Amino acid sequence: TCFRYIELSNGLKALLISDLTQSESNREPVAKEEEDSGEEEDGDSESTNEDSNCVNKCSEGFFTVILIFVDISYKMSYIISQSAAALCISVGSFSDPADLPGLAHFLEHMVFMGSEKYPAENGFDAFLKKHGGSDNASTDCERTIFKFDVQRKYLREALDRWVQFFIGPLMIPDAVDREVEAVDSEYQMAQPLDSNRKEMLFGGLAKAGHPMSKFFWGNAQTLKNEPREKNIDTYERLREFWRRYYSAHYMTLAVQSKETLDNLEEWVRAICIKIPNNGQPRADFSDLQDPFDTPDFNKLYRVVPVRKIHALTISWALPPQDKHYRVKPLHYISWLIGHEGAGSVLSLLRKKCWALALFGGNSESGFDQNTTYSIFSVSITLSDEGFQNFFQVIHIVFQYLKMLQSVGPQQRIYEEIQKIEANEFHYQEQMEPIEFVANICENMQLFPKEDFLRGDQLMFEYNPEVISAPLTLLTPATANILLLSPEHDGRCPLNEKWFGTQYSVEGNPPPQRIWEKCGFVFRDPPVITHLNKFIYINLKLILVLFDLFVNILAHNLAEPAYDADVAQLEYMLFPGDHGLFIRLKGFNHKLPLLLNLIVDHLANFSTAPNVFSMYIEQLKKTYYIILIKPDRLGRDVRLQILEHHRWSVMQKYEAIMADLGVTDLMDFVNRFKAELFVEGLIQGNFTSAESKEFLQYFIEKLQYKAPPAEPPVLFRVVELPQTHHLCKVQSLNKADANSEVTVYYQVMVMTALIKLKECEDTQLGEEVDRNWFEVVTQQYVFDRLNKEIEVLKNVTKDELVSFFMEHRHASSRKLSIHVVGFGEKEKETHGDDQSSSSPESQDTERKTSSYGDVSELIFLPASPVLAKASRITDIRAFTSSLNLHPYHKILQ
């Protein structure tokens, strides 16, 4: 990969990235443009050629593995690479006018509604879809990013169409109201997310007049209703905001393609030079320091979450740290706070069964880090017992920080982290081009050009003074404490304005007087050691005990396997629908050690009663969280109808309420280990003999009996009747106005766009995922993609249209799933008395709560437009009479 940096005379800065290899020089020609984009050259710009500084991000030493038998690899015959571009503008929601909250976000939407050169309102999206591409945009506090990808030969035309939004966007007045609805929809979708609610509550603690306290999202109230009442012309203010801030000298551009750097430079110069430069200084908020230096910040806030979890967040507002990117002091501190090995905060909390997870640090989002402050947070997911002892949990964190302050920064630890980060940087898997350029164009706003590619990842130099400065500020007296728990429901008298979050405020008690009896002392930082990643095992499963088993197995592994995680050996354990999946990825010379560690803990599984109880409660919360999300509930209902032997999450939630004990779990685990079917895939730098050694260790260590016959394929679906069926249910979250609709047409032939299938894999894991699908479905057609491309190339448009119409008539096998939220319009239709549970099933204290029973579906009547659809009101009764589709297996 080669790079070239250029600056145009209008002030725009661009990094050009060529993935073109010598063997690809005879590539496909660039598609002819529909209109001349202009060939205006920019002779006054600076050009820095970095052609000789080529970086190959796919190293031979890094690979992905999935268990077991044969090392299968093949070259795809048809490869089309995606090209991508991203533009970052140094303006965001901090610049919203006080009387139009959300204007920056709204403008991000409006600029894409056609341009003077290409006036079709949705023309760009249609162009991208036609040529296998996509686009997106996002607005942060001080930056806005736009990005797209497309097939390589259409890059020049796509770039011209896209850049027109920054040269001459139409932003017609008629589109304003329609796009306000799109912004309002995003706001509605954001409301049920606890992360957004926490940010809105936290931002509201800032000093009056600081932009942190603004409502960044925007909605119909702030962008349409209130402006009309106040005679504010939203459309004219949009154009004014665009003229002021969408200026070339605020912009950084990154373009990546398998094109020559000369071609890329020619296109960028010809097209982007037309972006106007208004000559005004950019927005600067750096003088607004200490936004949270207020009496309201250093207090304890109790908050009612949407999800049924206990969570503790301790936060400090520090001076902005972006200028210290070469040292990265907060990364050093977060590494120690977030350590999970012996001697760590989380290790102690896990031993006491007070916590399930801990994150420490700064997310590097605009909310957490900007030119006015940097946030450092310690976020802990608490167990029920941990919630009851949350003051002691806080005290443990404070004591650990006090220990770090007393011993000071350690060069040995810093250099260890530095080596690990350098190793991860040099051997990282290639990102999707659209994500890579989005990251780079933002880096171009933050770092000098020599650090565009690495400034956000590498630790360059050890400086104890720079590390000590924020470390000494992490004290109890300056902390903000946020405690989330469903136990607070009905006990919080305050409501946050925009998201309606219920909360209460208490003064922080003197920490040493209340917690001095705890007696937990940390004497030394944890020792960090080196280890130097995808394995699946297909097993049989049983409902809740199986989920418990996998969660507790992961808990048991967390500390002994942490050093492997530190050194970029990745592993995941998760209970699949039909077996236990173990996925590893990493360097081949150390991967067997990690696998052996996992197998050892699998073979010698045990658990303590308090750990068992902690995960029982956690699984209850997990199931509950799934069920209260409309999209997840819709999926659960749909699969319960379609899949044979499908156990729904609702059934799991009901089952976990039974009186389960450690003995039940151990009986299950012993039966589980006694008879196994193990199958998998290894892909990467292993020989066939080495791969068989993986399997042999399973056999020797677990000493299981193989089943008498190969297990049957469990992926069976019912055959829907030839008519339209509707299953309409009430959402299980009374606080969520969002609804969800899924329409499923059952056909036995899968069609897809050839161009999408021809896109090359950017990561080995993508190819691995395809190959693993062949293993778990027992198909083993590892060159399926090539075969599908060959077939699709012979499909005509008439055949495709005929196929489409054949499956859209009245006798189509069609299933509609509706999950109806608690919005105002829905209340008009179904009444205010709709409830997520029967009143008699709730005790008096919970009758006014947003939490309720989620173990029963409430079926709703069809709307008039779907009156002819056959309603499903008893899923088991409906599916019991249906036939199963036969299992098809490709033999050759």
mmCIF file of C-alpha atoms in Angstrom, residues 177-296:
data_model
loop_
_atom_site.group_PDB
_atom_site.id
_atom_site.type_symbol
_atom_site.label_atom_id
_atom_site.label_comp_id
_atom_site.label_asym_id
_atom_site.label_seq_id
_atom_site.Cartn_x
_atom_site.Cartn_y
_atom_site.Cartn_z
ATOM 1 C CA ASP A 177 -39.894 18.582 6.691
ATOM 2 C CA ARG A 178 -39.287 15.098 5.273
ATOM 3 C CA GLU A 179 -35.707 15.011 6.498
ATOM 4 C CA VAL A 180 -36.670 16.373 9.915
ATOM 5 C CA GLU A 181 -38.725 13.198 10.264
ATOM 6 C CA ALA A 182 -35.592 11.134 9.490
ATOM 7 C CA VAL A 183 -33.645 12.979 12.193
ATOM 8 C CA ASP A 184 -36.546 12.569 14.618
ATOM 9 C CA SER A 185 -36.626 8.839 13.840
ATOM 10 C CA GLU A 186 -32.931 8.549 14.764
ATOM 11 C CA TYR A 187 -33.689 10.358 18.007
ATOM 12 C CA GLN A 188 -36.539 7.938 18.777
ATOM 13 C CA MET A 189 -34.262 4.985 18.038
ATOM 14 C CA ALA A 190 -31.590 6.439 20.334
ATOM 15 C CA GLN A 191 -33.907 6.947 23.317
ATOM 16 C CA PRO A 192 -33.962 3.332 24.620
ATOM 17 C CA LEU A 193 -30.142 3.068 24.689
ATOM 18 C CA ASP A 194 -28.635 3.543 28.133
ATOM 19 C CA SER A 195 -25.332 4.819 26.697
ATOM 20 C CA ASN A 196 -27.141 7.759 25.078
ATOM 21 C CA ARG A 197 -29.150 8.442 28.220
ATOM 22 C CA LYS A 198 -25.992 8.538 30.321
ATOM 23 C CA GLU A 199 -24.353 10.991 27.922
ATOM 24 C CA MET A 200 -27.347 13.345 27.927
ATOM 25 C CA LEU A 201 -27.497 13.311 31.725
ATOM 26 C CA PHE A 202 -23.732 13.772 32.001
ATOM 27 C CA GLY A 203 -23.642 16.607 29.453
ATOM 28 C CA GLY A 204 -26.360 18.416 31.383
ATOM 29 C CA LEU A 205 -23.935 18.791 34.309
ATOM 30 C CA ALA A 206 -21.676 21.165 32.339
ATOM 31 C CA LYS A 207 -21.448 24.870 33.083
ATOM 32 C CA ALA A 208 -24.139 27.111 31.631
ATOM 33 C CA GLY A 209 -23.122 28.206 28.145
ATOM 34 C CA HIS A 210 -20.725 25.327 27.525
ATOM 35 C CA PRO A 211 -21.584 23.423 24.309
ATOM 36 C CA MET A 212 -21.466 20.139 26.196
ATOM 37 C CA SER A 213 -24.883 20.907 27.620
ATOM 38 C CA LYS A 214 -26.512 21.171 24.161
ATOM 39 C CA PHE A 215 -28.993 18.678 22.736
ATOM 40 C CA PHE A 216 -26.936 17.253 19.873
ATOM 41 C CA TRP A 217 -29.441 14.840 18.351
ATOM 42 C CA GLY A 218 -32.134 17.252 17.276
ATOM 43 C CA ASN A 219 -35.738 16.167 16.751
ATOM 44 C CA ALA A 220 -39.048 17.378 15.339
ATOM 45 C CA GLN A 221 -39.539 19.602 18.365
ATOM 46 C CA THR A 222 -36.249 21.510 18.036
ATOM 47 C CA LEU A 223 -35.996 21.594 14.235
ATOM 48 C CA LYS A 224 -39.626 22.061 13.131
ATOM 49 C CA ASN A 225 -42.232 22.781 15.820
ATOM 50 C CA GLU A 226 -40.392 25.301 18.007
ATOM 51 C CA PRO A 227 -38.792 27.172 15.065
ATOM 52 C CA ARG A 228 -42.250 27.682 13.544
ATOM 53 C CA GLU A 229 -43.590 28.976 16.834
ATOM 54 C CA LYS A 230 -40.645 31.419 17.072
ATOM 55 C CA ASN A 231 -40.711 32.391 13.357
ATOM 56 C CA ILE A 232 -37.246 30.910 12.805
ATOM 57 C CA ASP A 233 -36.491 30.019 9.159
ATOM 58 C CA THR A 234 -34.808 26.621 9.584
ATOM 59 C CA TYR A 235 -34.069 26.358 5.865
ATOM 60 C CA GLU A 236 -32.236 29.694 5.685
ATOM 61 C CA ARG A 237 -30.309 28.869 8.869
ATOM 62 C CA LEU A 238 -29.259 25.559 7.286
ATOM 63 C CA ARG A 239 -27.809 27.335 4.259
ATOM 64 C CA GLU A 240 -26.121 29.868 6.517
ATOM 65 C CA PHE A 241 -24.549 27.068 8.586
ATOM 66 C CA TRP A 242 -23.391 25.342 5.377
ATOM 67 C CA ARG A 243 -21.789 28.514 4.003
ATOM 68 C CA ARG A 244 -20.047 29.218 7.317
ATOM 69 C CA TYR A 245 -18.672 25.765 8.140
ATOM 70 C CA TYR A 246 -18.618 23.547 5.047
ATOM 71 C CA SER A 247 -15.485 25.264 3.775
ATOM 72 C CA ALA A 248 -12.581 23.546 1.988
ATOM 73 C CA HIS A 249 -9.959 24.683 4.501
ATOM 74 C CA TYR A 250 -11.834 22.823 7.254
ATOM 75 C CA MET A 251 -11.789 19.583 5.236
ATOM 76 C CA THR A 252 -9.528 16.536 5.136
ATOM 77 C CA LEU A 253 -10.059 13.814 2.539
ATOM 78 C CA ALA A 254 -8.816 10.227 2.291
ATOM 79 C CA VAL A 255 -9.263 8.136 -0.866
ATOM 80 C CA GLN A 256 -8.296 4.453 -1.199
ATOM 81 C CA SER A 257 -8.385 2.413 -4.393
ATOM 82 C CA LYS A 258 -6.520 -0.026 -6.599
ATOM 83 C CA GLU A 259 -5.675 2.901 -8.832
ATOM 84 C CA THR A 260 -2.347 4.579 -9.457
ATOM 85 C CA LEU A 261 -1.531 7.501 -7.216
ATOM 86 C CA ASP A 262 -1.257 9.701 -10.300
ATOM 87 C CA ASN A 263 -4.845 8.867 -11.309
ATOM 88 C CA LEU A 264 -6.137 9.507 -7.804
ATOM 89 C CA GLU A 265 -4.336 12.832 -7.583
ATOM 90 C CA GLU A 266 -5.626 13.922 -10.987
ATOM 91 C CA TRP A 267 -9.235 13.142 -10.002
ATOM 92 C CA VAL A 268 -9.058 14.769 -6.575
ATOM 93 C CA ARG A 269 -7.488 17.939 -7.947
ATOM 94 C CA ALA A 270 -9.979 18.241 -10.796
ATOM 95 C CA ILE A 271 -13.066 17.644 -8.643
ATOM 96 C CA CYS A 272 -12.279 18.952 -5.154
ATOM 97 C CA ILE A 273 -10.724 22.270 -6.168
ATOM 98 C CA LYS A 274 -14.291 23.509 -6.764
ATOM 99 C CA ILE A 275 -15.222 23.246 -3.070
ATOM 100 C CA PRO A 276 -15.490 26.848 -1.813
ATOM 101 C CA ASN A 277 -13.272 28.371 0.857
ATOM 102 C CA ASN A 278 -14.948 31.108 2.889
ATOM 103 C CA GLY A 279 -11.698 32.201 4.526
ATOM 104 C CA GLN A 280 -13.168 32.358 8.029
ATOM 105 C CA PRO A 281 -11.379 30.895 11.060
ATOM 106 C CA ARG A 282 -12.670 27.539 12.222
ATOM 107 C CA ALA A 283 -14.759 27.127 15.351
ATOM 108 C CA ASP A 284 -12.539 27.124 18.439
ATOM 109 C CA PHE A 285 -13.753 25.979 21.855
ATOM 110 C CA SER A 286 -10.341 25.435 23.461
ATOM 111 C CA ASP A 287 -10.775 28.447 25.760
ATOM 112 C CA LEU A 288 -13.802 26.804 27.439
ATOM 113 C CA GLN A 289 -11.782 24.788 29.949
ATOM 114 C CA ASP A 290 -13.086 23.016 33.059
ATOM 115 C CA PRO A 291 -16.707 22.654 31.850
ATOM 116 C CA PHE A 292 -17.539 20.383 34.789
ATOM 117 C CA ASP A 293 -16.020 22.540 37.515
ATOM 118 C CA THR A 294 -19.458 22.891 39.094
ATOM 119 C CA PRO A 295 -21.015 21.786 42.412
ATOM 120 C CA ASP A 296 -23.396 19.471 40.531
#
